[in-house]
GROMACS .gro file of C-alpha atoms in nm:
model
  196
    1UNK     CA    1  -0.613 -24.466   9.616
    2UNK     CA    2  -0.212 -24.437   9.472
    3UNK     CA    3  -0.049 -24.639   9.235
    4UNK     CA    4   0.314 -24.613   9.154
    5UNK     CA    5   0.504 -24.715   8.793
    6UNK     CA    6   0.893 -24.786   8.796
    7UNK     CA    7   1.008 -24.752   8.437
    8UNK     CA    8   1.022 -25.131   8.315
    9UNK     CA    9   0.826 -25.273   8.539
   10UNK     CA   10   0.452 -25.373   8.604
   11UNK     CA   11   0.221 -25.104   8.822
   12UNK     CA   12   0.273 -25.134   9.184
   13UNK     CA   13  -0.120 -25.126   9.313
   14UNK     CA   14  -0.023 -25.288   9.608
   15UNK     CA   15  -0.034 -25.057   9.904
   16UNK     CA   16  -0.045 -25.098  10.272
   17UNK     CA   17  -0.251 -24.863  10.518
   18UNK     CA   18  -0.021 -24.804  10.774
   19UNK     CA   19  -0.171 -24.651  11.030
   20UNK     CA   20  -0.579 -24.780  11.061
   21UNK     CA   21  -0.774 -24.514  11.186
   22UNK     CA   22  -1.130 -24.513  11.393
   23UNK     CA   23  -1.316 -24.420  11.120
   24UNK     CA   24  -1.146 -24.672  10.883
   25UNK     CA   25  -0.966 -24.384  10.678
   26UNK     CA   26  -0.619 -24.494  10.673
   27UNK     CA   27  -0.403 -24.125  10.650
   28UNK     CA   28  -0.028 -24.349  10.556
   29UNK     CA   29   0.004 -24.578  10.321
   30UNK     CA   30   0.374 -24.804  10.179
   31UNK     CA   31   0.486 -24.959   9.906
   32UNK     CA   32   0.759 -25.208   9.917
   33UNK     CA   33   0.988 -25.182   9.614
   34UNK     CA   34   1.264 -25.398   9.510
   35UNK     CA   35   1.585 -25.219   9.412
   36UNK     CA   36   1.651 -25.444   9.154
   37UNK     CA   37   1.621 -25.383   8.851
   38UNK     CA   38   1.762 -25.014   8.885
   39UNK     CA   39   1.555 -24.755   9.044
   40UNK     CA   40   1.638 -24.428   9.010
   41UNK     CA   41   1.292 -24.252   8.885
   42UNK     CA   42   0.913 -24.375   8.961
   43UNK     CA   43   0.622 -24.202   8.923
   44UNK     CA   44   0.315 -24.161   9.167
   45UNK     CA   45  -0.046 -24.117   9.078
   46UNK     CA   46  -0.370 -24.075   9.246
   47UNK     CA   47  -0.639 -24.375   9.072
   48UNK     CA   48  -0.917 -24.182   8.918
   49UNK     CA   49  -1.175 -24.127   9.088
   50UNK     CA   50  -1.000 -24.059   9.395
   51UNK     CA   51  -0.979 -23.678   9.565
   52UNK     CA   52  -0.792 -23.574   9.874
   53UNK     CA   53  -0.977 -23.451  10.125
   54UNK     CA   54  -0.959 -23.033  10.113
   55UNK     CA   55  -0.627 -22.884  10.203
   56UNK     CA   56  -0.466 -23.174  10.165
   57UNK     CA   57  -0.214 -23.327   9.997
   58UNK     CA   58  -0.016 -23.656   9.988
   59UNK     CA   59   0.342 -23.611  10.086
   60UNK     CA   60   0.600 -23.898   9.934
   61UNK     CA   61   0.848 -24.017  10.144
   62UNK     CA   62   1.143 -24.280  10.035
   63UNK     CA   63   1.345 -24.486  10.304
   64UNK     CA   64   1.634 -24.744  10.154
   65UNK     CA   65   1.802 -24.989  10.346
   66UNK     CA   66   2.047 -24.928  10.623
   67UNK     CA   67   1.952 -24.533  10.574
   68UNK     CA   68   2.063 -24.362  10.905
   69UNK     CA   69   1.845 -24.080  10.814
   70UNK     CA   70   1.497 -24.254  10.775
   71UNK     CA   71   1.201 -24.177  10.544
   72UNK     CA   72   1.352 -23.903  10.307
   73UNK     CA   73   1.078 -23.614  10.160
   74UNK     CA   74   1.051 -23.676   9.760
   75UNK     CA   75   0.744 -23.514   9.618
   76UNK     CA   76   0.369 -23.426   9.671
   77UNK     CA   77   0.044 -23.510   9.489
   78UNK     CA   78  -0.253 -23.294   9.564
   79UNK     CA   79  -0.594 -23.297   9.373
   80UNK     CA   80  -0.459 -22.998   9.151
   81UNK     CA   81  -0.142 -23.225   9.084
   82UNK     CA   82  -0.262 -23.579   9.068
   83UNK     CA   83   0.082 -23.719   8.934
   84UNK     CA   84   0.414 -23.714   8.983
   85UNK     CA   85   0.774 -23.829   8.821
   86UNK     CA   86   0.998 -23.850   9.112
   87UNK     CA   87   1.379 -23.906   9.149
   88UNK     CA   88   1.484 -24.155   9.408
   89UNK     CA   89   1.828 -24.097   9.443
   90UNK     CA   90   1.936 -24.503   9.613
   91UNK     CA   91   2.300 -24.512   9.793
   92UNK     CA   92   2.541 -24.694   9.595
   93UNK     CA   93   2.610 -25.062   9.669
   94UNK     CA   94   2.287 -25.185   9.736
   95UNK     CA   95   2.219 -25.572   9.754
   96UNK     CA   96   1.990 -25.788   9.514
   97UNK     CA   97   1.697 -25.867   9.726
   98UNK     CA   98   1.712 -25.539   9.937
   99UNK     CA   99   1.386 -25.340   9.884
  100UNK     CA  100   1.323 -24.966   9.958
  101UNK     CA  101   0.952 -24.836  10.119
  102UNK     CA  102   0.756 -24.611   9.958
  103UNK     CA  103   0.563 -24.366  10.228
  104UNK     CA  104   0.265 -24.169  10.144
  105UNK     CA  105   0.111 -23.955  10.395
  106UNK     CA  106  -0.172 -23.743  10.358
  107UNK     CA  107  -0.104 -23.446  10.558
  108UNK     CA  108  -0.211 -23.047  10.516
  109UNK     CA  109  -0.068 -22.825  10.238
  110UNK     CA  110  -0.007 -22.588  10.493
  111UNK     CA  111   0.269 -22.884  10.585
  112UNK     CA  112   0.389 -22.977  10.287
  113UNK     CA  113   0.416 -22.707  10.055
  114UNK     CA  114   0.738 -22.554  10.281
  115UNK     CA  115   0.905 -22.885  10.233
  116UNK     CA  116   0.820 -22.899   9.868
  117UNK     CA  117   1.015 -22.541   9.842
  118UNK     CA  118   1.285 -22.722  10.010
  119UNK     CA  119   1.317 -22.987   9.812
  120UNK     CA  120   1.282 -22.771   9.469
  121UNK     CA  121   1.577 -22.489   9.634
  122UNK     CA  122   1.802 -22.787   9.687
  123UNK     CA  123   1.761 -22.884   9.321
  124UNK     CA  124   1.764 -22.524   9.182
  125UNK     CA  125   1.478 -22.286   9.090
  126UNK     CA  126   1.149 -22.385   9.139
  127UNK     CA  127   0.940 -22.545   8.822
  128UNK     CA  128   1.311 -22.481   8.635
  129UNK     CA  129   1.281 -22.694   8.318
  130UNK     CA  130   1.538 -22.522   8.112
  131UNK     CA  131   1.880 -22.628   8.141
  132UNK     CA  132   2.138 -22.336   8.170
  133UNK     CA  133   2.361 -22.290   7.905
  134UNK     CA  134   2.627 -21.990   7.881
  135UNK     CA  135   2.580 -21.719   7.638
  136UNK     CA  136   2.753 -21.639   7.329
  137UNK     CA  137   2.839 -21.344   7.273
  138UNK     CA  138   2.690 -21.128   6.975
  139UNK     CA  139   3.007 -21.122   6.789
  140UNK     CA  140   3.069 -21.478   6.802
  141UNK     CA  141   2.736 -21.539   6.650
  142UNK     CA  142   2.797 -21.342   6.383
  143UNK     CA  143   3.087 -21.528   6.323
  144UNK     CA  144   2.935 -21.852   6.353
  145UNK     CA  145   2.652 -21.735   6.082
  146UNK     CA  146   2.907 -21.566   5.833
  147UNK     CA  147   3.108 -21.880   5.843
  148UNK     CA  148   2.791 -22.095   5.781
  149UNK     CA  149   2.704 -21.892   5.475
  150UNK     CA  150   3.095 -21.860   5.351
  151UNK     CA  151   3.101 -22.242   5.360
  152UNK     CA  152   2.786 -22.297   5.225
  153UNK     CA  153   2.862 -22.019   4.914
  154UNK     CA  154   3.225 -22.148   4.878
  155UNK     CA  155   3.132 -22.493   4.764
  156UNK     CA  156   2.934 -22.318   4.428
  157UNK     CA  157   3.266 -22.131   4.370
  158UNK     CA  158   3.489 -22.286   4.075
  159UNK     CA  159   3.864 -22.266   4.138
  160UNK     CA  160   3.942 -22.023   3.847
  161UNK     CA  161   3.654 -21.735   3.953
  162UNK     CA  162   3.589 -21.583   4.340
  163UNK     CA  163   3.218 -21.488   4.231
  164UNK     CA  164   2.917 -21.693   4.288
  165UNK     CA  165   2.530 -21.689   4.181
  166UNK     CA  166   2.275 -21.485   4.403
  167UNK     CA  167   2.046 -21.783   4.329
  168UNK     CA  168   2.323 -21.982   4.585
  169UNK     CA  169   2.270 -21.692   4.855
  170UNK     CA  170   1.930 -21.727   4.838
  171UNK     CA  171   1.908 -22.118   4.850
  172UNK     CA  172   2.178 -22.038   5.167
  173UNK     CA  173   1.926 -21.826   5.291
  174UNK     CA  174   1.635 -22.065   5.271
  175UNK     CA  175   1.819 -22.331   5.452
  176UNK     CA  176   1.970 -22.167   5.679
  177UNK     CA  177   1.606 -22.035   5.788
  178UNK     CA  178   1.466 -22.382   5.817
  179UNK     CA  179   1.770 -22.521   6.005
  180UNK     CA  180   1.653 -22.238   6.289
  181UNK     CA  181   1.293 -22.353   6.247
  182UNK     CA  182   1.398 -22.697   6.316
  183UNK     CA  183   1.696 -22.642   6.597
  184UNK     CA  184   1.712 -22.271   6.683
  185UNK     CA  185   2.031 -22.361   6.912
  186UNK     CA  186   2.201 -22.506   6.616
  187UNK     CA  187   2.467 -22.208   6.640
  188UNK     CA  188   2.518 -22.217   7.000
  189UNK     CA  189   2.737 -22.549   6.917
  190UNK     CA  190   3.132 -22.509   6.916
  191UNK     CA  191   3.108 -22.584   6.494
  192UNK     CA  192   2.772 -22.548   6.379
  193UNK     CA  193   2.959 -22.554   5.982
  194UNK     CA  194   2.996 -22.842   6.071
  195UNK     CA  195   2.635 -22.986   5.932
  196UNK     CA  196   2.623 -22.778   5.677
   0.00000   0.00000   0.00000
């Protein structure tokens, strides 16, 4: 039904009902993960051909060793999000041989989408993929892009004349286009002369 990957290591398949039910449809499932080597991300996946039954979705739970706290909320999987990359977050100072559980339950969204919005507000926005970066102001763009070109031009100039060749504007031009293609925060940098 789930399958987990560590980075490095082979895919865990291994996983244990937990809690056998009447009509032999297990609703909890663990892993048991070794802590060595590191692991800080794994991902979760539903095996194809499996589907969650309607309104529900499989909540991922993480308890470490000596944890005072228990099983600690990580992620979700539902059928319209069969995957997941997933931080675990281990304490510090943890033992060769120890090994953290995995916990899957499959409970209703209704139950797991508030702790999802939990999880993403401590983090920061929800579904935030950009990092933040502070703003430059307009002028100090402008100065970065002047002092781009002025390098760029001042290397055609010969020491006994100030003037140089459009043509050497123009090839400025031209790269200095296709450097933005290629990194448009090249001039957010502290010295973005720097590369040329």
């Amino acid at each position: 039904m789930f399958s987990v990957i560590i980075p490095g290591r082979p895919c865990l398949t291994d996983i244990v009902p937990v809690d056998p039910q009447p009509n032999g449809q297990a609703t909890k499932f663990a892993f048991t993960i070794p802590l060595t080597p590191d692991l800080s991300d794994l991902v979760v996946f539903l095996l194809p051909g499996t589907v969650l039954p309607p309104d529900t979705a499989a909540a991922i739970y993480i308890q470490f060793p000596s944890d005072p706290n228990g099983f600690r909320f990580i992620g979700a999987l539902a059928n319209e999000k069969p995957s997941a990359i997933l931080p675990t977050s281990p304490p510090p100072n943890l033992q060769p041989g120890m090994t953290a559980t995995l916990g899957i339950s499959l409970e209703p969204i209704a139950t797991v989408a508030p702790q999802l919005e939990a999880l993403e507000a401590e983090k920061g926005a929800p579904g935030q993929l950009v990092r933040q970066t502070r703003q430059i102001t307009t002028k100090v763009l402008a100065q970065r892009i002047i002092g781009n070109a002025f390098n760029f031009l001042a290397s055609f100039a010969s020491s006994d004349q100030d003037a140089v060749p459009l043509k050497a504007f123009r090839d400025w031009w031209s790269k200095f286009e296709r450097k933005v293609d290629m990194d448009p925060s090249f001039l957010e940098r502290e010295d973005p002369s720097a590369s040329g």
